[in-house]
PDB file of C-alpha atoms and ligand atoms in Angstrom:
ATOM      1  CA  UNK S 932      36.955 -39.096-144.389  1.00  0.00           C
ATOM      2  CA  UNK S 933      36.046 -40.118-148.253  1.00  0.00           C
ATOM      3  CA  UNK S 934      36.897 -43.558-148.784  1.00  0.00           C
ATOM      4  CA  UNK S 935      37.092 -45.836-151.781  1.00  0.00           C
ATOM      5  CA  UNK S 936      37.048 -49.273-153.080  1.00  0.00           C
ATOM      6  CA  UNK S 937      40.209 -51.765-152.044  1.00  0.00           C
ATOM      7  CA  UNK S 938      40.294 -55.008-154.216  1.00  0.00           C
ATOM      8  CA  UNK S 939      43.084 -57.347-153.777  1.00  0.00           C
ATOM      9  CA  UNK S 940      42.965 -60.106-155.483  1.00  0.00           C
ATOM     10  CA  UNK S 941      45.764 -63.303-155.924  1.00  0.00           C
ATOM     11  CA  UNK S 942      45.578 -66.283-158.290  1.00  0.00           C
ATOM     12  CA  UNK S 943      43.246 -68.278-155.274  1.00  0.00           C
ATOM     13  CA  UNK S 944      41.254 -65.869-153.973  1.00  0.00           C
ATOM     14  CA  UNK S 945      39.585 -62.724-153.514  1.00  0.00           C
ATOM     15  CA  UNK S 946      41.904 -61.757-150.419  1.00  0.00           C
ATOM     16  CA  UNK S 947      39.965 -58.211-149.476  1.00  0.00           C
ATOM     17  CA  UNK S 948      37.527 -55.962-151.260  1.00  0.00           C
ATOM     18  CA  UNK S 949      36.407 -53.106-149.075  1.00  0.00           C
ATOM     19  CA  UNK S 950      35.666 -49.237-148.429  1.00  0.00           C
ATOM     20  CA  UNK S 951      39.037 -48.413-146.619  1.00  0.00           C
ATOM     21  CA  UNK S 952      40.650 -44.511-146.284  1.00  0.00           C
ATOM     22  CA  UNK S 953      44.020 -45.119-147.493  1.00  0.00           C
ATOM     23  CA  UNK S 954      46.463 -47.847-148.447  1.00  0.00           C
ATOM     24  CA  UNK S 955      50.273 -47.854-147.908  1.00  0.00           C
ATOM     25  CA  UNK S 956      52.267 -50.093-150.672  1.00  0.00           C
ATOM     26  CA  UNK S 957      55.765 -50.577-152.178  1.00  0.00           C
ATOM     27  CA  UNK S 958      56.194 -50.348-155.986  1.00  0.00           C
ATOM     28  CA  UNK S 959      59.542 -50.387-158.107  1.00  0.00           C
ATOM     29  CA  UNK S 960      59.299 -46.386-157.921  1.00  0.00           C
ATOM     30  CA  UNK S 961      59.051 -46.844-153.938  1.00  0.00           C
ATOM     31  CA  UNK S 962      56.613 -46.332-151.419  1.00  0.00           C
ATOM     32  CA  UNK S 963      53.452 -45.049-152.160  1.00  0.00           C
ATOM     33  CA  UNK S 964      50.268 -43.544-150.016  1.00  0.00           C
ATOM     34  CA  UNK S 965      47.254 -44.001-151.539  1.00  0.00           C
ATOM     35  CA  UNK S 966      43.753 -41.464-150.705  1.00  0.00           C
ATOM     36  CA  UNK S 967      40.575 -41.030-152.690  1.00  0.00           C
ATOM     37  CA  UNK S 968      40.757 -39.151-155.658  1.00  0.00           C
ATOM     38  CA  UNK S 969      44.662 -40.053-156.278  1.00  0.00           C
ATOM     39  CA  UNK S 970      45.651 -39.519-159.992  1.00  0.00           C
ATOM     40  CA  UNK S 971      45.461 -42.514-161.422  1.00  0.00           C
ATOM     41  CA  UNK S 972      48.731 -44.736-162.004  1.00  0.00           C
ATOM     42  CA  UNK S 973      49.842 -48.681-162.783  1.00  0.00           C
ATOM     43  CA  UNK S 974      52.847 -49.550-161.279  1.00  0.00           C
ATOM     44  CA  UNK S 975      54.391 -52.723-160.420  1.00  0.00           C
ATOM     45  CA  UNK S 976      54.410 -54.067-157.214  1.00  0.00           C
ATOM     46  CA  UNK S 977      57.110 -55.373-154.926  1.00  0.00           C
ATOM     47  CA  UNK S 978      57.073 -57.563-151.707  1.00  0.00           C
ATOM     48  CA  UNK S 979      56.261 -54.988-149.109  1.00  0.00           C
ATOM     49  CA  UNK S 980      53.538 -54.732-145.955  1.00  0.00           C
ATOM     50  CA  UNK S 981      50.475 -53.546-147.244  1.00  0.00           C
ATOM     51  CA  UNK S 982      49.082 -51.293-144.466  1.00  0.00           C
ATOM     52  CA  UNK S 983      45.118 -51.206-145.197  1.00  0.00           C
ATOM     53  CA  UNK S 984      43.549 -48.061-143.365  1.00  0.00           C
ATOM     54  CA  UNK S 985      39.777 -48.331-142.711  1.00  0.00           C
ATOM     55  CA  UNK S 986      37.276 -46.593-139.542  1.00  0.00           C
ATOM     56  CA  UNK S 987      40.885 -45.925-137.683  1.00  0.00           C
ATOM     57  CA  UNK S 988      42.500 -48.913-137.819  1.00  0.00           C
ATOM     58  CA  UNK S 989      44.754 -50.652-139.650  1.00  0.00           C
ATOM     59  CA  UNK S 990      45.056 -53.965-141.082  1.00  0.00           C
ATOM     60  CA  UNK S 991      48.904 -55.749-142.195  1.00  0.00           C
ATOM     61  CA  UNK S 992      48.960 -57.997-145.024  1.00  0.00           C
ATOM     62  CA  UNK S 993      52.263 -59.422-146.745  1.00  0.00           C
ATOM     63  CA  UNK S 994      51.622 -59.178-150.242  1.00  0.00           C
ATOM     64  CA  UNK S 995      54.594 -60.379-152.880  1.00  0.00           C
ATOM     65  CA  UNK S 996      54.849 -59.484-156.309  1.00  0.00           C
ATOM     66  CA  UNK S 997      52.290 -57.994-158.513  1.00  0.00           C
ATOM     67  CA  UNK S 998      50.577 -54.766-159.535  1.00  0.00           C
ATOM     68  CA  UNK S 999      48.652 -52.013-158.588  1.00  0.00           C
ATOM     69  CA  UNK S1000      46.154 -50.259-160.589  1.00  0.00           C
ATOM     70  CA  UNK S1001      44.880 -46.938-158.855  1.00  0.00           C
ATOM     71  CA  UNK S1002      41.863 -44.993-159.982  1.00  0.00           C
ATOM     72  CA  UNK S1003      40.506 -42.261-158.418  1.00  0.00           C
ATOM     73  CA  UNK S1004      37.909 -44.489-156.400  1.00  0.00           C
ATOM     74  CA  UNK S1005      39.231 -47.853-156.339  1.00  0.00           C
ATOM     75  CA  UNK S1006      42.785 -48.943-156.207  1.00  0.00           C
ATOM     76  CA  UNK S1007      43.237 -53.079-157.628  1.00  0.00           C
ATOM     77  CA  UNK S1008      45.540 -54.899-156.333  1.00  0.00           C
ATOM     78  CA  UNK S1009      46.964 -58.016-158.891  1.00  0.00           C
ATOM     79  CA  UNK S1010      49.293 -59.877-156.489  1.00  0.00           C
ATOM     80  CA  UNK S1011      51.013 -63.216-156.963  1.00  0.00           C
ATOM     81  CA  UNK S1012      50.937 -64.144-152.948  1.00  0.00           C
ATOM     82  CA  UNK S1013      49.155 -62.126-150.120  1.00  0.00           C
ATOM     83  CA  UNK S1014      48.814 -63.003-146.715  1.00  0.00           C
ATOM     84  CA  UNK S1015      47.613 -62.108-143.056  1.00  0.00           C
ATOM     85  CA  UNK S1016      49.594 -62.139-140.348  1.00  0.00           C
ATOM     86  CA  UNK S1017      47.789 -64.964-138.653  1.00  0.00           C
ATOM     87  CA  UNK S1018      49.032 -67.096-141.856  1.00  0.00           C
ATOM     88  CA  UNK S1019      52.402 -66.400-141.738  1.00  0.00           C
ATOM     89  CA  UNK S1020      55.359 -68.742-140.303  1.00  0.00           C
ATOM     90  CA  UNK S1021      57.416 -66.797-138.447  1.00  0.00           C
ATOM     91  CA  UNK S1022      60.308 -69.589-138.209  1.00  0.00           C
ATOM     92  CA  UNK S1023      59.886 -70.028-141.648  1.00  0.00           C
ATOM     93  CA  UNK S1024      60.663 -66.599-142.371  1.00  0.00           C
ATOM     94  CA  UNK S1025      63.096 -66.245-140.325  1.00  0.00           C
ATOM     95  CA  UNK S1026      64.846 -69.074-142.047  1.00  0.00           C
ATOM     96  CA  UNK S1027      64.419 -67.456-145.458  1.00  0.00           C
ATOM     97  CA  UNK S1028      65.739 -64.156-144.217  1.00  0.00           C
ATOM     98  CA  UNK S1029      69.268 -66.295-143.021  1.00  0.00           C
ATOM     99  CA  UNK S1030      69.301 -67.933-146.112  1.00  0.00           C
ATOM    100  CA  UNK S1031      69.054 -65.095-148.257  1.00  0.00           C
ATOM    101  CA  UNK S1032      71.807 -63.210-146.063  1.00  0.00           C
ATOM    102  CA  UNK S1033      74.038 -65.760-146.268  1.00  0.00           C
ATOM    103  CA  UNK S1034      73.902 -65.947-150.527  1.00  0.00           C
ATOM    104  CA  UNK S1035      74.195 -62.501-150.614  1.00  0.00           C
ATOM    105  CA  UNK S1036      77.348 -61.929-148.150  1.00  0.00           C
ATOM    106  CA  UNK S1037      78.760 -65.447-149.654  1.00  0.00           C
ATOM    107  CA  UNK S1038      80.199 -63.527-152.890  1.00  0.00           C
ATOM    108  CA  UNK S1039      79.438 -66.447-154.860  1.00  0.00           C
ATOM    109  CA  UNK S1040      79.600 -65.928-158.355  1.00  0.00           C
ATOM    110  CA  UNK S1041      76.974 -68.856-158.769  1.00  0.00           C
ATOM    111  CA  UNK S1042      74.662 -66.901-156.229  1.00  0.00           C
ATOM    112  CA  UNK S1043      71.525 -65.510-158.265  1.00  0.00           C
ATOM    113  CA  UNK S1044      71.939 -61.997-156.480  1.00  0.00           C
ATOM    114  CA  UNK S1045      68.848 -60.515-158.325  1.00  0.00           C
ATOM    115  CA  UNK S1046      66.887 -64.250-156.805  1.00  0.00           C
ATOM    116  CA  UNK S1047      68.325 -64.072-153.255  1.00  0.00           C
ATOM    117  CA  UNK S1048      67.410 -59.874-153.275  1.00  0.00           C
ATOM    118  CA  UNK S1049      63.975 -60.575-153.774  1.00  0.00           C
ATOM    119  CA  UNK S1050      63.365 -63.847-151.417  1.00  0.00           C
ATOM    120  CA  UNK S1051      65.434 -61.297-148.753  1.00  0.00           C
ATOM    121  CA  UNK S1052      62.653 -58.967-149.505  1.00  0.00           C
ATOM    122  CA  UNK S1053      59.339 -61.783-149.374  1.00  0.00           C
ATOM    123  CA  UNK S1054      61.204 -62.498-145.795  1.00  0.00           C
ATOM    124  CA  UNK S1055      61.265 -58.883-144.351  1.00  0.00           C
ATOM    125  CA  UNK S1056      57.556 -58.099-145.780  1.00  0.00           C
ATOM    126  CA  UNK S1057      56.726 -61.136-143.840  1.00  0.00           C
ATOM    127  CA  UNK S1058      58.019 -60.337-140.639  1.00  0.00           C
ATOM    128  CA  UNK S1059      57.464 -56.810-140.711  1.00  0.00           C
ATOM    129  CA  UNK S1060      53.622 -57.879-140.996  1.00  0.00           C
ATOM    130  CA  UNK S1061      53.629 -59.475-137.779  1.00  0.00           C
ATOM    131  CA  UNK S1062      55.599 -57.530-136.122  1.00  0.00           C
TER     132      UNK S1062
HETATM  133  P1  ATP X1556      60.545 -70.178-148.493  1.00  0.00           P
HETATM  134  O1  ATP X1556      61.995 -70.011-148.908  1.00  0.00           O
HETATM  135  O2  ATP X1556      60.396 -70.333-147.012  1.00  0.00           O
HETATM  136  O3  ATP X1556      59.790 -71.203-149.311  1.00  0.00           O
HETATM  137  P2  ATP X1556      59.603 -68.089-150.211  1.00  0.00           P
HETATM  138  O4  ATP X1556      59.628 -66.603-149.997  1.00  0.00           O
HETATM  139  O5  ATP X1556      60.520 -68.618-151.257  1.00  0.00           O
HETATM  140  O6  ATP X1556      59.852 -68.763-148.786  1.00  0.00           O
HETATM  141  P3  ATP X1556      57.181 -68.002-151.682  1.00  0.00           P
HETATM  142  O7  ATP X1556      57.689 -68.457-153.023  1.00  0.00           O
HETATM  143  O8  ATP X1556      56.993 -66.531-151.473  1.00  0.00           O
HETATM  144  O9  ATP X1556      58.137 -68.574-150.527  1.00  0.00           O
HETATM  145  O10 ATP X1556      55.806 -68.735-151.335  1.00  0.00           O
HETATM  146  C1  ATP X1556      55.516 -70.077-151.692  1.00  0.00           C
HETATM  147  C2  ATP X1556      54.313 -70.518-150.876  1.00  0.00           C
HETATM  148  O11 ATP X1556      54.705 -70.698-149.500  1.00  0.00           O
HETATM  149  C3  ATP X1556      53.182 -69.492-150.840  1.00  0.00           C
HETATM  150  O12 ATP X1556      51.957 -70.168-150.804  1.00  0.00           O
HETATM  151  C4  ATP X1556      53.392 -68.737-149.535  1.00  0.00           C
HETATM  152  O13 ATP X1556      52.197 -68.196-148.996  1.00  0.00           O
HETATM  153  C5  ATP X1556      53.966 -69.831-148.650  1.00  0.00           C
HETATM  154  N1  ATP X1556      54.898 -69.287-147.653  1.00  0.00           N
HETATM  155  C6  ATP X1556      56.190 -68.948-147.851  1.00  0.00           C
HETATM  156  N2  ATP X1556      56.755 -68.509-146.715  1.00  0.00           N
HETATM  157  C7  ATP X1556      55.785 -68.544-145.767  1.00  0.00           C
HETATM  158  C8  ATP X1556      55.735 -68.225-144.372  1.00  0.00           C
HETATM  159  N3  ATP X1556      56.794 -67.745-143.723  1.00  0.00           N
HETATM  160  N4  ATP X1556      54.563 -68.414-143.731  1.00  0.00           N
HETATM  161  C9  ATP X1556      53.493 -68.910-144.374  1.00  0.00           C
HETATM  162  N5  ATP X1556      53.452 -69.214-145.675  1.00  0.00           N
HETATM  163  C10 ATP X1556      54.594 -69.055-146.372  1.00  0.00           C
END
């Protein structure tokens, strides 16, 4: 299967940059698959699992915020947090996750919906990774 170049990359580090076979992402549009030779497109990225297809497996990373760049052999990654399942705190997103239920259902008018939305989504891409 043709393959082509992954690069994600985060304000710290160079978090992967390998020949894979596809890559599964979220943008604002929605979800997108990603082969060799896709047309090319920039879209923004939201927090979502990034599924990372390479020799028949595939690899789970949480990645938060961002955007991608896809070319027809390499797709670039920009994104603000990304991490491995090994590096995430399961309690800790767990707690997110209740606290961003609890703002939402609360009807607050104080509540930052558009703020609590988005750490609801950071907590779901998290445990969906390990999961
Ligand atoms: P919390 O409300 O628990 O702080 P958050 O979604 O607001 O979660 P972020 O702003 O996305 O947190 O991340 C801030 C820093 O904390 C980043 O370095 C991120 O990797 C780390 N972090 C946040 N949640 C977790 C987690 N569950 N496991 C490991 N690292 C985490």
């Amino acid at each position: 299967m043709k393959t082509f170049k992954l690069l994600v990359n985060t304000p710290d580090r160079v978090f992967y940059h390998e020949d894979v076979t596809m890559v599964e992402l979220a943008t604002s549009e929605g979800e997108i698959g990603v082969y060799a030779d896709h047309i090319p497109l920039t879209a923004v990225l939201v927090p979502c699992v990034l599924r990372i297809h390479q020799e028949g497996e595939v690899h789970k990373a949480a990645v938060h915020g961002g955007i991608v760049e896809v070319l027809k052999d390499k797709v670039t990654v920009l994104a603000e947090i990304a991490e491995w399942p090994e590096e995430i705190d399961v309690n800790r997103a767990n707690e997110a996750k209740i606290r961003a239920e609890r703002l939402l259902a609360s009807h607050d008018s104080c509540t930052d919906i558009g703020r609590a939305e988005l750490a609801l989504k950071r907590s779901l891409a998290r445990l969906n990774t390990v999961d």
